[in-house]
mmCIF file of N, CA, C and O in Angstrom:
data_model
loop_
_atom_site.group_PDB
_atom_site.id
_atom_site.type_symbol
_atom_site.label_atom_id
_atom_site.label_comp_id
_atom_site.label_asym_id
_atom_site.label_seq_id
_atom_site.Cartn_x
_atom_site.Cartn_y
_atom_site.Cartn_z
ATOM 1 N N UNK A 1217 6.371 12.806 -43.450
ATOM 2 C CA UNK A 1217 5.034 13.014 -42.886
ATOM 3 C C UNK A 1217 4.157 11.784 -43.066
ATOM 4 O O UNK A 1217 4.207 10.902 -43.923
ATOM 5 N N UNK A 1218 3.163 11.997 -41.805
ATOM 6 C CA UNK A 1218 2.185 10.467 -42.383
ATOM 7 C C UNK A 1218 1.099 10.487 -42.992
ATOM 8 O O UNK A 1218 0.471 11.543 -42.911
ATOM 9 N N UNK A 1219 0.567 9.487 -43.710
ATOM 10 C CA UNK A 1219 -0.717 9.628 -44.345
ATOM 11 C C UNK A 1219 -1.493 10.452 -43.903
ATOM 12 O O UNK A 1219 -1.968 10.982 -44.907
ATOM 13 N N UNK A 1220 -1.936 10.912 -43.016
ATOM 14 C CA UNK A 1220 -2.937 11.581 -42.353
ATOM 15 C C UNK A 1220 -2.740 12.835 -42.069
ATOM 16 O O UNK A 1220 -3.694 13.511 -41.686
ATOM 17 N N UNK A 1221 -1.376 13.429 -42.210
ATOM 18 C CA UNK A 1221 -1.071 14.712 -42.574
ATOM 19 C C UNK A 1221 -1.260 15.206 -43.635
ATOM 20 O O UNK A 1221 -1.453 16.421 -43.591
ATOM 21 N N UNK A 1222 -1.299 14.468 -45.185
ATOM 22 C CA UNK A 1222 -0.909 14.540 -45.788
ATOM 23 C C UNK A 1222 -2.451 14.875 -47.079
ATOM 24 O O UNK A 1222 -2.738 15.774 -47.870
ATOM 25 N N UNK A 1223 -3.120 13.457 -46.612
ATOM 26 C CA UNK A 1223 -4.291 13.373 -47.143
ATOM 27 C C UNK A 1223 -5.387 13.473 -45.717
ATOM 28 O O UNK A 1223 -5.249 12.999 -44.589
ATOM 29 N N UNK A 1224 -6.615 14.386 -46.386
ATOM 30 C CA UNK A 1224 -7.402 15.024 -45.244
ATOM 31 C C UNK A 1224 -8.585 14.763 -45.532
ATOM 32 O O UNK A 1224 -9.491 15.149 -44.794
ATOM 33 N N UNK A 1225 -8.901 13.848 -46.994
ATOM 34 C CA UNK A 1225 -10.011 13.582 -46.979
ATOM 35 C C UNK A 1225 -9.794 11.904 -47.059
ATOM 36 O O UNK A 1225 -10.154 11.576 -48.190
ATOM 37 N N UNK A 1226 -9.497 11.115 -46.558
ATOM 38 C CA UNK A 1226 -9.493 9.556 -46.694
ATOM 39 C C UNK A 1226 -10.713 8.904 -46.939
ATOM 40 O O UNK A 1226 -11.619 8.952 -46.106
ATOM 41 N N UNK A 1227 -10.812 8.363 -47.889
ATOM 42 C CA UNK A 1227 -11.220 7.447 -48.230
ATOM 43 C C UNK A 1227 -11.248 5.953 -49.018
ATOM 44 O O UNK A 1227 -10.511 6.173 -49.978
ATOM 45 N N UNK A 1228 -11.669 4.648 -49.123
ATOM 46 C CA UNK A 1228 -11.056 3.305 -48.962
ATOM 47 C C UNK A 1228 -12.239 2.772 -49.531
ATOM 48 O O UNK A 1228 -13.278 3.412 -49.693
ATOM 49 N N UNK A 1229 -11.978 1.060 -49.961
ATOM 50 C CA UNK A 1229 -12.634 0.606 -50.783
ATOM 51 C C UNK A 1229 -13.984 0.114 -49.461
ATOM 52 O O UNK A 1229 -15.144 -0.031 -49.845
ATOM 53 N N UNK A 1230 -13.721 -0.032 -48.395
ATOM 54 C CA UNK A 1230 -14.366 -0.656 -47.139
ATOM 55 C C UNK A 1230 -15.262 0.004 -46.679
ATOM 56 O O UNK A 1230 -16.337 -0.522 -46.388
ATOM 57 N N UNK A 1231 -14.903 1.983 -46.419
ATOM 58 C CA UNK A 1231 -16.110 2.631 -46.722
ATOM 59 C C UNK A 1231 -16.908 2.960 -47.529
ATOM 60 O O UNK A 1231 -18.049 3.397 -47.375
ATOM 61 N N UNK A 1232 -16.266 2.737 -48.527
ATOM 62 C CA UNK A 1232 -17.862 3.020 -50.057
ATOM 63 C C UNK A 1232 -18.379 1.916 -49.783
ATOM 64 O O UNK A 1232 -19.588 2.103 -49.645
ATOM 65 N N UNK A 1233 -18.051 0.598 -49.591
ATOM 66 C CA UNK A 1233 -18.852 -0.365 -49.246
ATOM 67 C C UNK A 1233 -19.852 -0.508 -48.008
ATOM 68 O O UNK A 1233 -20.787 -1.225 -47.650
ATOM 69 N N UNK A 1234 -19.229 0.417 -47.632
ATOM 70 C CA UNK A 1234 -19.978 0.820 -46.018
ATOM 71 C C UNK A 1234 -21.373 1.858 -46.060
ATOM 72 O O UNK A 1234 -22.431 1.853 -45.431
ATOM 73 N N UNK A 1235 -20.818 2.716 -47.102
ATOM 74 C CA UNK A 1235 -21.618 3.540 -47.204
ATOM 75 C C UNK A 1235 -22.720 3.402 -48.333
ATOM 76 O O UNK A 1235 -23.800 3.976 -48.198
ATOM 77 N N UNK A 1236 -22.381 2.489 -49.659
ATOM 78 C CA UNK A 1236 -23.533 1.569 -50.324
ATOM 79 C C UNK A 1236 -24.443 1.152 -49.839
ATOM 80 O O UNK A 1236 -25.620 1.389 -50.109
ATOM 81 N N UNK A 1237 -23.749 0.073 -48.590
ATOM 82 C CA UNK A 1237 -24.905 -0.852 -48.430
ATOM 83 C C UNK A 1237 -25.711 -0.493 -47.199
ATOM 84 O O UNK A 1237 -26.673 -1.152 -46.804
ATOM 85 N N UNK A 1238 -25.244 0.605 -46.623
ATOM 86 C CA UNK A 1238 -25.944 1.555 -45.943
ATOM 87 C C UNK A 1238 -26.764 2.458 -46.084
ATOM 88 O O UNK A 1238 -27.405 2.867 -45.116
ATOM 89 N N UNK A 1239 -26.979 3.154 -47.788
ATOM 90 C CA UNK A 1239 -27.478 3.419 -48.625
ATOM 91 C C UNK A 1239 -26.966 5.588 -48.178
ATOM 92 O O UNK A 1239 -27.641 6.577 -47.890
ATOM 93 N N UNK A 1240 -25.883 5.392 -48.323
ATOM 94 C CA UNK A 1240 -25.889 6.818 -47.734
ATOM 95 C C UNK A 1240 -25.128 7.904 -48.924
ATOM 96 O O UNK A 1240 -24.509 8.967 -48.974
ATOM 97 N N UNK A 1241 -25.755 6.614 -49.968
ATOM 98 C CA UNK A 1241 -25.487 7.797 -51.688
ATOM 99 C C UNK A 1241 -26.651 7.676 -52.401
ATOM 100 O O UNK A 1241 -27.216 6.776 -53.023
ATOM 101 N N UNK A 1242 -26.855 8.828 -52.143
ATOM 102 C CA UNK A 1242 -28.051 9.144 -52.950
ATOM 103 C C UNK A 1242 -27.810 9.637 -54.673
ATOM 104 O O UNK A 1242 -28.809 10.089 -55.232
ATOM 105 N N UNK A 1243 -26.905 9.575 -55.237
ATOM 106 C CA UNK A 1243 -26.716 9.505 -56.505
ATOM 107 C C UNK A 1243 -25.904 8.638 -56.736
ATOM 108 O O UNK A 1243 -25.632 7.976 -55.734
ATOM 109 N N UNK A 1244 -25.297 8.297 -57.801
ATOM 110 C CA UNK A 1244 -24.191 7.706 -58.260
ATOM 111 C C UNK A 1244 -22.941 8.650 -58.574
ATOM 112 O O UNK A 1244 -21.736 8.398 -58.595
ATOM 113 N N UNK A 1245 -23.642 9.808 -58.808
ATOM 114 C CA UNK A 1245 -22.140 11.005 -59.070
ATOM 115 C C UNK A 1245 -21.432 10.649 -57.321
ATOM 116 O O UNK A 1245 -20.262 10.274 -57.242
ATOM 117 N N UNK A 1246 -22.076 10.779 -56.355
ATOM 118 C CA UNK A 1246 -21.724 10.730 -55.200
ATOM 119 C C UNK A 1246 -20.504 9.573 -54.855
ATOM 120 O O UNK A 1246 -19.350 9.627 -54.429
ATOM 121 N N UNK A 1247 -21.658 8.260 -55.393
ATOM 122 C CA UNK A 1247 -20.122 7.144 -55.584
ATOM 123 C C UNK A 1247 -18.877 7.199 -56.792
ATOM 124 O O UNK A 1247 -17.754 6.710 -56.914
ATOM 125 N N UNK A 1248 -19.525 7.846 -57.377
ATOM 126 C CA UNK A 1248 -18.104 7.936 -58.359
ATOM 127 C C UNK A 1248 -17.237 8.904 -57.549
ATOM 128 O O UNK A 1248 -16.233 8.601 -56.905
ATOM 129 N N UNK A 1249 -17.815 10.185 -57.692
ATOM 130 C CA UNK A 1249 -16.888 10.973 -56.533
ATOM 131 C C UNK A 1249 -15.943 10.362 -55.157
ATOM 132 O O UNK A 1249 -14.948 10.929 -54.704
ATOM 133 N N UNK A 1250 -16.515 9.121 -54.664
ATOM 134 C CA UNK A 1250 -15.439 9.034 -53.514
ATOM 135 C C UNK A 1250 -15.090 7.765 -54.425
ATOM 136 O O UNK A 1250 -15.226 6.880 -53.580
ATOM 137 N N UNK A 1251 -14.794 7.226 -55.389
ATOM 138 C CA UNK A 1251 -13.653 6.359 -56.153
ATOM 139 C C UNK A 1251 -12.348 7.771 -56.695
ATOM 140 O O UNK A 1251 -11.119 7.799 -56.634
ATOM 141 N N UNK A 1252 -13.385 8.784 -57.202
ATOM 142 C CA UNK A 1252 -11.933 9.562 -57.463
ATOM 143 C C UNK A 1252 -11.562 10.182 -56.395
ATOM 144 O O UNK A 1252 -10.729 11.065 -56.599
ATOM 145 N N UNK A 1253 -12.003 9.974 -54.951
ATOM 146 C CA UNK A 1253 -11.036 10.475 -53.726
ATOM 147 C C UNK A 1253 -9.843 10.059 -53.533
ATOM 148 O O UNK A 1253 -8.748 10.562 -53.279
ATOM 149 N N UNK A 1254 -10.598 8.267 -53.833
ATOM 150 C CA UNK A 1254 -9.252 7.458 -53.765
ATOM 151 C C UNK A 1254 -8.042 7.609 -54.079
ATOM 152 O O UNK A 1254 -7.034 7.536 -53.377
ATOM 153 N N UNK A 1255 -8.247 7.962 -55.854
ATOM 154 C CA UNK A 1255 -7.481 7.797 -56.472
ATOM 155 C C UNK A 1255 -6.423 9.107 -56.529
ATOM 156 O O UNK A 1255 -5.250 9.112 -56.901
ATOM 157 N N UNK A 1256 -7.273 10.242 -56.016
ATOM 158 C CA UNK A 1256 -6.762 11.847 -55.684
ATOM 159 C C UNK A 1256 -6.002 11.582 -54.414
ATOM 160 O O UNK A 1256 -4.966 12.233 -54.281
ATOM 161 N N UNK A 1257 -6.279 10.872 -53.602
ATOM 162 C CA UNK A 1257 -5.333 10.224 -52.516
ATOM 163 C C UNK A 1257 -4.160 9.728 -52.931
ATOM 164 O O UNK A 1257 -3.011 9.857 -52.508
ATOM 165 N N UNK A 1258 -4.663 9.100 -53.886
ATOM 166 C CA UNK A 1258 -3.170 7.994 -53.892
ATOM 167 C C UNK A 1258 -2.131 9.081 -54.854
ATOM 168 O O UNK A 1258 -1.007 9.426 -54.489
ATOM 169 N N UNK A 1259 -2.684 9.439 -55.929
ATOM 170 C CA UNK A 1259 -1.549 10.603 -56.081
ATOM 171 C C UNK A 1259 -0.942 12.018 -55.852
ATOM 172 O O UNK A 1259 -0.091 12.696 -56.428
ATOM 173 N N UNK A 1260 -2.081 12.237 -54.306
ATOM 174 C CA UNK A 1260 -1.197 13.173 -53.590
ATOM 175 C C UNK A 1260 -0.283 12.652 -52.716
ATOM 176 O O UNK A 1260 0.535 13.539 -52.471
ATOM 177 N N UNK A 1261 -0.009 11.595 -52.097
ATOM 178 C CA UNK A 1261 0.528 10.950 -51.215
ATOM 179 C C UNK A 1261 1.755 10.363 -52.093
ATOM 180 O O UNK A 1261 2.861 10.709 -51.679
ATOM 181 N N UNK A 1262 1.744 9.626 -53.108
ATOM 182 C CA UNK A 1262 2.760 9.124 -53.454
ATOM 183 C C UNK A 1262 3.337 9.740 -54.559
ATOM 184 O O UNK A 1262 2.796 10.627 -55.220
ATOM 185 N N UNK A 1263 4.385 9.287 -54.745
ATOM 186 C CA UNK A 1263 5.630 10.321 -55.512
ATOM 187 C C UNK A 1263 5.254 10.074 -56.980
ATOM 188 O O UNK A 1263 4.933 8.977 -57.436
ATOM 189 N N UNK A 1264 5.318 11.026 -57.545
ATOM 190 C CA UNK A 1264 4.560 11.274 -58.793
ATOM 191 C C UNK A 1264 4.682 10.292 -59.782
ATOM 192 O O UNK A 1264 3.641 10.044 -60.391
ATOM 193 N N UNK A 1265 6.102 9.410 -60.230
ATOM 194 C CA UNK A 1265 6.428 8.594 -61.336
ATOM 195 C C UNK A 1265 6.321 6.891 -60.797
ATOM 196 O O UNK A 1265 6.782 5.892 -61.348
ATOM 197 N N UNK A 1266 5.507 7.012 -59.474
ATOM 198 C CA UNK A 1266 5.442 5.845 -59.020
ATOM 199 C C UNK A 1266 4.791 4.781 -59.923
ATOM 200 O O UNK A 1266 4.473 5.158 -61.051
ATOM 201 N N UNK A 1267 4.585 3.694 -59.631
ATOM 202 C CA UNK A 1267 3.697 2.735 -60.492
ATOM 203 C C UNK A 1267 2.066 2.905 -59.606
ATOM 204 O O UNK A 1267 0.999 2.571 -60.120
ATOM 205 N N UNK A 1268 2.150 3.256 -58.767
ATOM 206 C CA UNK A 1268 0.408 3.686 -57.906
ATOM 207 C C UNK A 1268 0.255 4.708 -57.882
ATOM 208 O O UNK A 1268 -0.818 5.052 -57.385
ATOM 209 N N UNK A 1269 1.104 5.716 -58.337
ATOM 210 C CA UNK A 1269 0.625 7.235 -59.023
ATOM 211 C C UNK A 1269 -0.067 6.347 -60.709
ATOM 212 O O UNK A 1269 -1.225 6.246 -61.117
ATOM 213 N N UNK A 1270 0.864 5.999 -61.130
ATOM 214 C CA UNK A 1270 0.121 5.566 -62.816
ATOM 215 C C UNK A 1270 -0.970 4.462 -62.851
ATOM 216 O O UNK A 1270 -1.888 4.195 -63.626
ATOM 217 N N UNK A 1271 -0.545 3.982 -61.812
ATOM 218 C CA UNK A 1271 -2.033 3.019 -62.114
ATOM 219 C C UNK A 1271 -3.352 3.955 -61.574
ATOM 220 O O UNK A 1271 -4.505 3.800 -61.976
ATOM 221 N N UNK A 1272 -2.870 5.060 -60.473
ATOM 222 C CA UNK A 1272 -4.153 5.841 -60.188
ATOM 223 C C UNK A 1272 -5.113 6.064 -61.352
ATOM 224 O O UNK A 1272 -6.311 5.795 -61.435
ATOM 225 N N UNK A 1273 -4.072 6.767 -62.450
ATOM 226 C CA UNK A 1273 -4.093 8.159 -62.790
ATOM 227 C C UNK A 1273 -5.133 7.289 -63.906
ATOM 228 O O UNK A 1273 -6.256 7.599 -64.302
ATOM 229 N N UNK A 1274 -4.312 6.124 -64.224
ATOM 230 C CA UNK A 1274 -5.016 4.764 -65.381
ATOM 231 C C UNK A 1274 -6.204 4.734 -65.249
ATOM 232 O O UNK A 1274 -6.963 5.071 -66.158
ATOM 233 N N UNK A 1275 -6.806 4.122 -63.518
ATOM 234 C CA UNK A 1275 -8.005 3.906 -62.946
ATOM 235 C C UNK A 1275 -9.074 4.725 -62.848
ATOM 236 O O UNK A 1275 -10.264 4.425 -62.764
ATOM 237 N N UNK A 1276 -8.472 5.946 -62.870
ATOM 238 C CA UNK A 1276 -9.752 7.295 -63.109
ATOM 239 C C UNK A 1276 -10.105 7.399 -64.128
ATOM 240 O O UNK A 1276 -11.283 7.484 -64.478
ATOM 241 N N UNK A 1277 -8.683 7.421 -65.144
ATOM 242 C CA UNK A 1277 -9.121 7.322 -66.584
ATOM 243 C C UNK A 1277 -10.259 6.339 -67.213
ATOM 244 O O UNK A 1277 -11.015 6.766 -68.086
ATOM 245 N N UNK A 1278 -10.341 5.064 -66.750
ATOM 246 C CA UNK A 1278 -11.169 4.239 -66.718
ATOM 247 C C UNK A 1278 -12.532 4.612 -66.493
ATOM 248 O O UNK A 1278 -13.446 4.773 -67.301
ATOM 249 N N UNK A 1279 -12.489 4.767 -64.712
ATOM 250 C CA UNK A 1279 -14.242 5.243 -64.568
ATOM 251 C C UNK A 1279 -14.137 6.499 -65.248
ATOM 252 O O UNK A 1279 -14.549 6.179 -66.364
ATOM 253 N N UNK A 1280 -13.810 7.919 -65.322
ATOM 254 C CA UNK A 1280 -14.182 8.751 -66.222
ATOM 255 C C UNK A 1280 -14.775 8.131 -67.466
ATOM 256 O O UNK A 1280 -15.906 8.225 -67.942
ATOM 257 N N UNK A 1281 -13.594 7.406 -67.901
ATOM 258 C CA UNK A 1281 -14.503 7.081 -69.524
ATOM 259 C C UNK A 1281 -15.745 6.464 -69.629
ATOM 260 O O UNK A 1281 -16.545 6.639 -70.549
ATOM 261 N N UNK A 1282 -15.893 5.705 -68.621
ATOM 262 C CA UNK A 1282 -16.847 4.396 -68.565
ATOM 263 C C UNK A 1282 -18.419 5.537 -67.624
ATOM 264 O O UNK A 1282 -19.602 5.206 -67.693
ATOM 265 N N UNK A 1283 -17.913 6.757 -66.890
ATOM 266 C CA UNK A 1283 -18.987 7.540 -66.293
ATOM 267 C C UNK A 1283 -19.764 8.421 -67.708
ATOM 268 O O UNK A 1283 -20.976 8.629 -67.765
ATOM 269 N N UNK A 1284 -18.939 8.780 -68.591
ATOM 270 C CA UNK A 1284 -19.073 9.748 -70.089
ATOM 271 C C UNK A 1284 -20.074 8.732 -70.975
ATOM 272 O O UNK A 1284 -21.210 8.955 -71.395
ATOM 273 N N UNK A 1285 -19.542 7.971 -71.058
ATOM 274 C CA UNK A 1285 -19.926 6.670 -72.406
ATOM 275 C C UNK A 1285 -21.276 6.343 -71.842
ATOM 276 O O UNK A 1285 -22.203 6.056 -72.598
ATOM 277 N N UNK A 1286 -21.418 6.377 -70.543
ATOM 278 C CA UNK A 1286 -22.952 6.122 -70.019
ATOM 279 C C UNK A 1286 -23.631 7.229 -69.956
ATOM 280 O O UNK A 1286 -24.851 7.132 -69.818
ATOM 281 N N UNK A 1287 -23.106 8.348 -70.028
ATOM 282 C CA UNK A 1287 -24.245 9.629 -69.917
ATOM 283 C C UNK A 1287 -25.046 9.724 -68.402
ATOM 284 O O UNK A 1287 -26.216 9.951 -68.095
ATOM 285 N N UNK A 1288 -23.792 9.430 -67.611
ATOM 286 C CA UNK A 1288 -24.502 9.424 -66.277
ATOM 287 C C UNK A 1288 -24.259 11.117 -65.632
ATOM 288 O O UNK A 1288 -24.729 11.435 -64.540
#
């Protein structure tokens, strides 16, 4: 199946940038939320023990921690 069957909410580093500087987030939960689309993308789409399933899974872990530690 193709990407687009697969994943139904797409989103990319080109539209958050699109949608920043367009100003069409009105919080920051909003932009964090479509970084973890991404990353909910990338490990529904790819096969679970991949190295871009683990670096996803790494990268959320990241902003999660870094969203907590700020008390945002």
């Amino acid at each position: 199946p193709g990407y687009f069957d697969i994943v139904t909410f797409p989103m990319d580093m080109n539209l958050i940038k699109s949608k920043f500087t367009s100003r069409q987030y009105s919080s920051l939960d909003q932009l964090v939320q479509d970084y973890y689309q991404i990353y909910n993308n990338c490990i529904l789409y790819n096969e679970n023990e991949s190295y871009l399933v683990i670096e996803a899974n790494r990268q959320k872990d990241v902003v999660s921690d870094w969203y907590q530690q700020n008390n945002i």
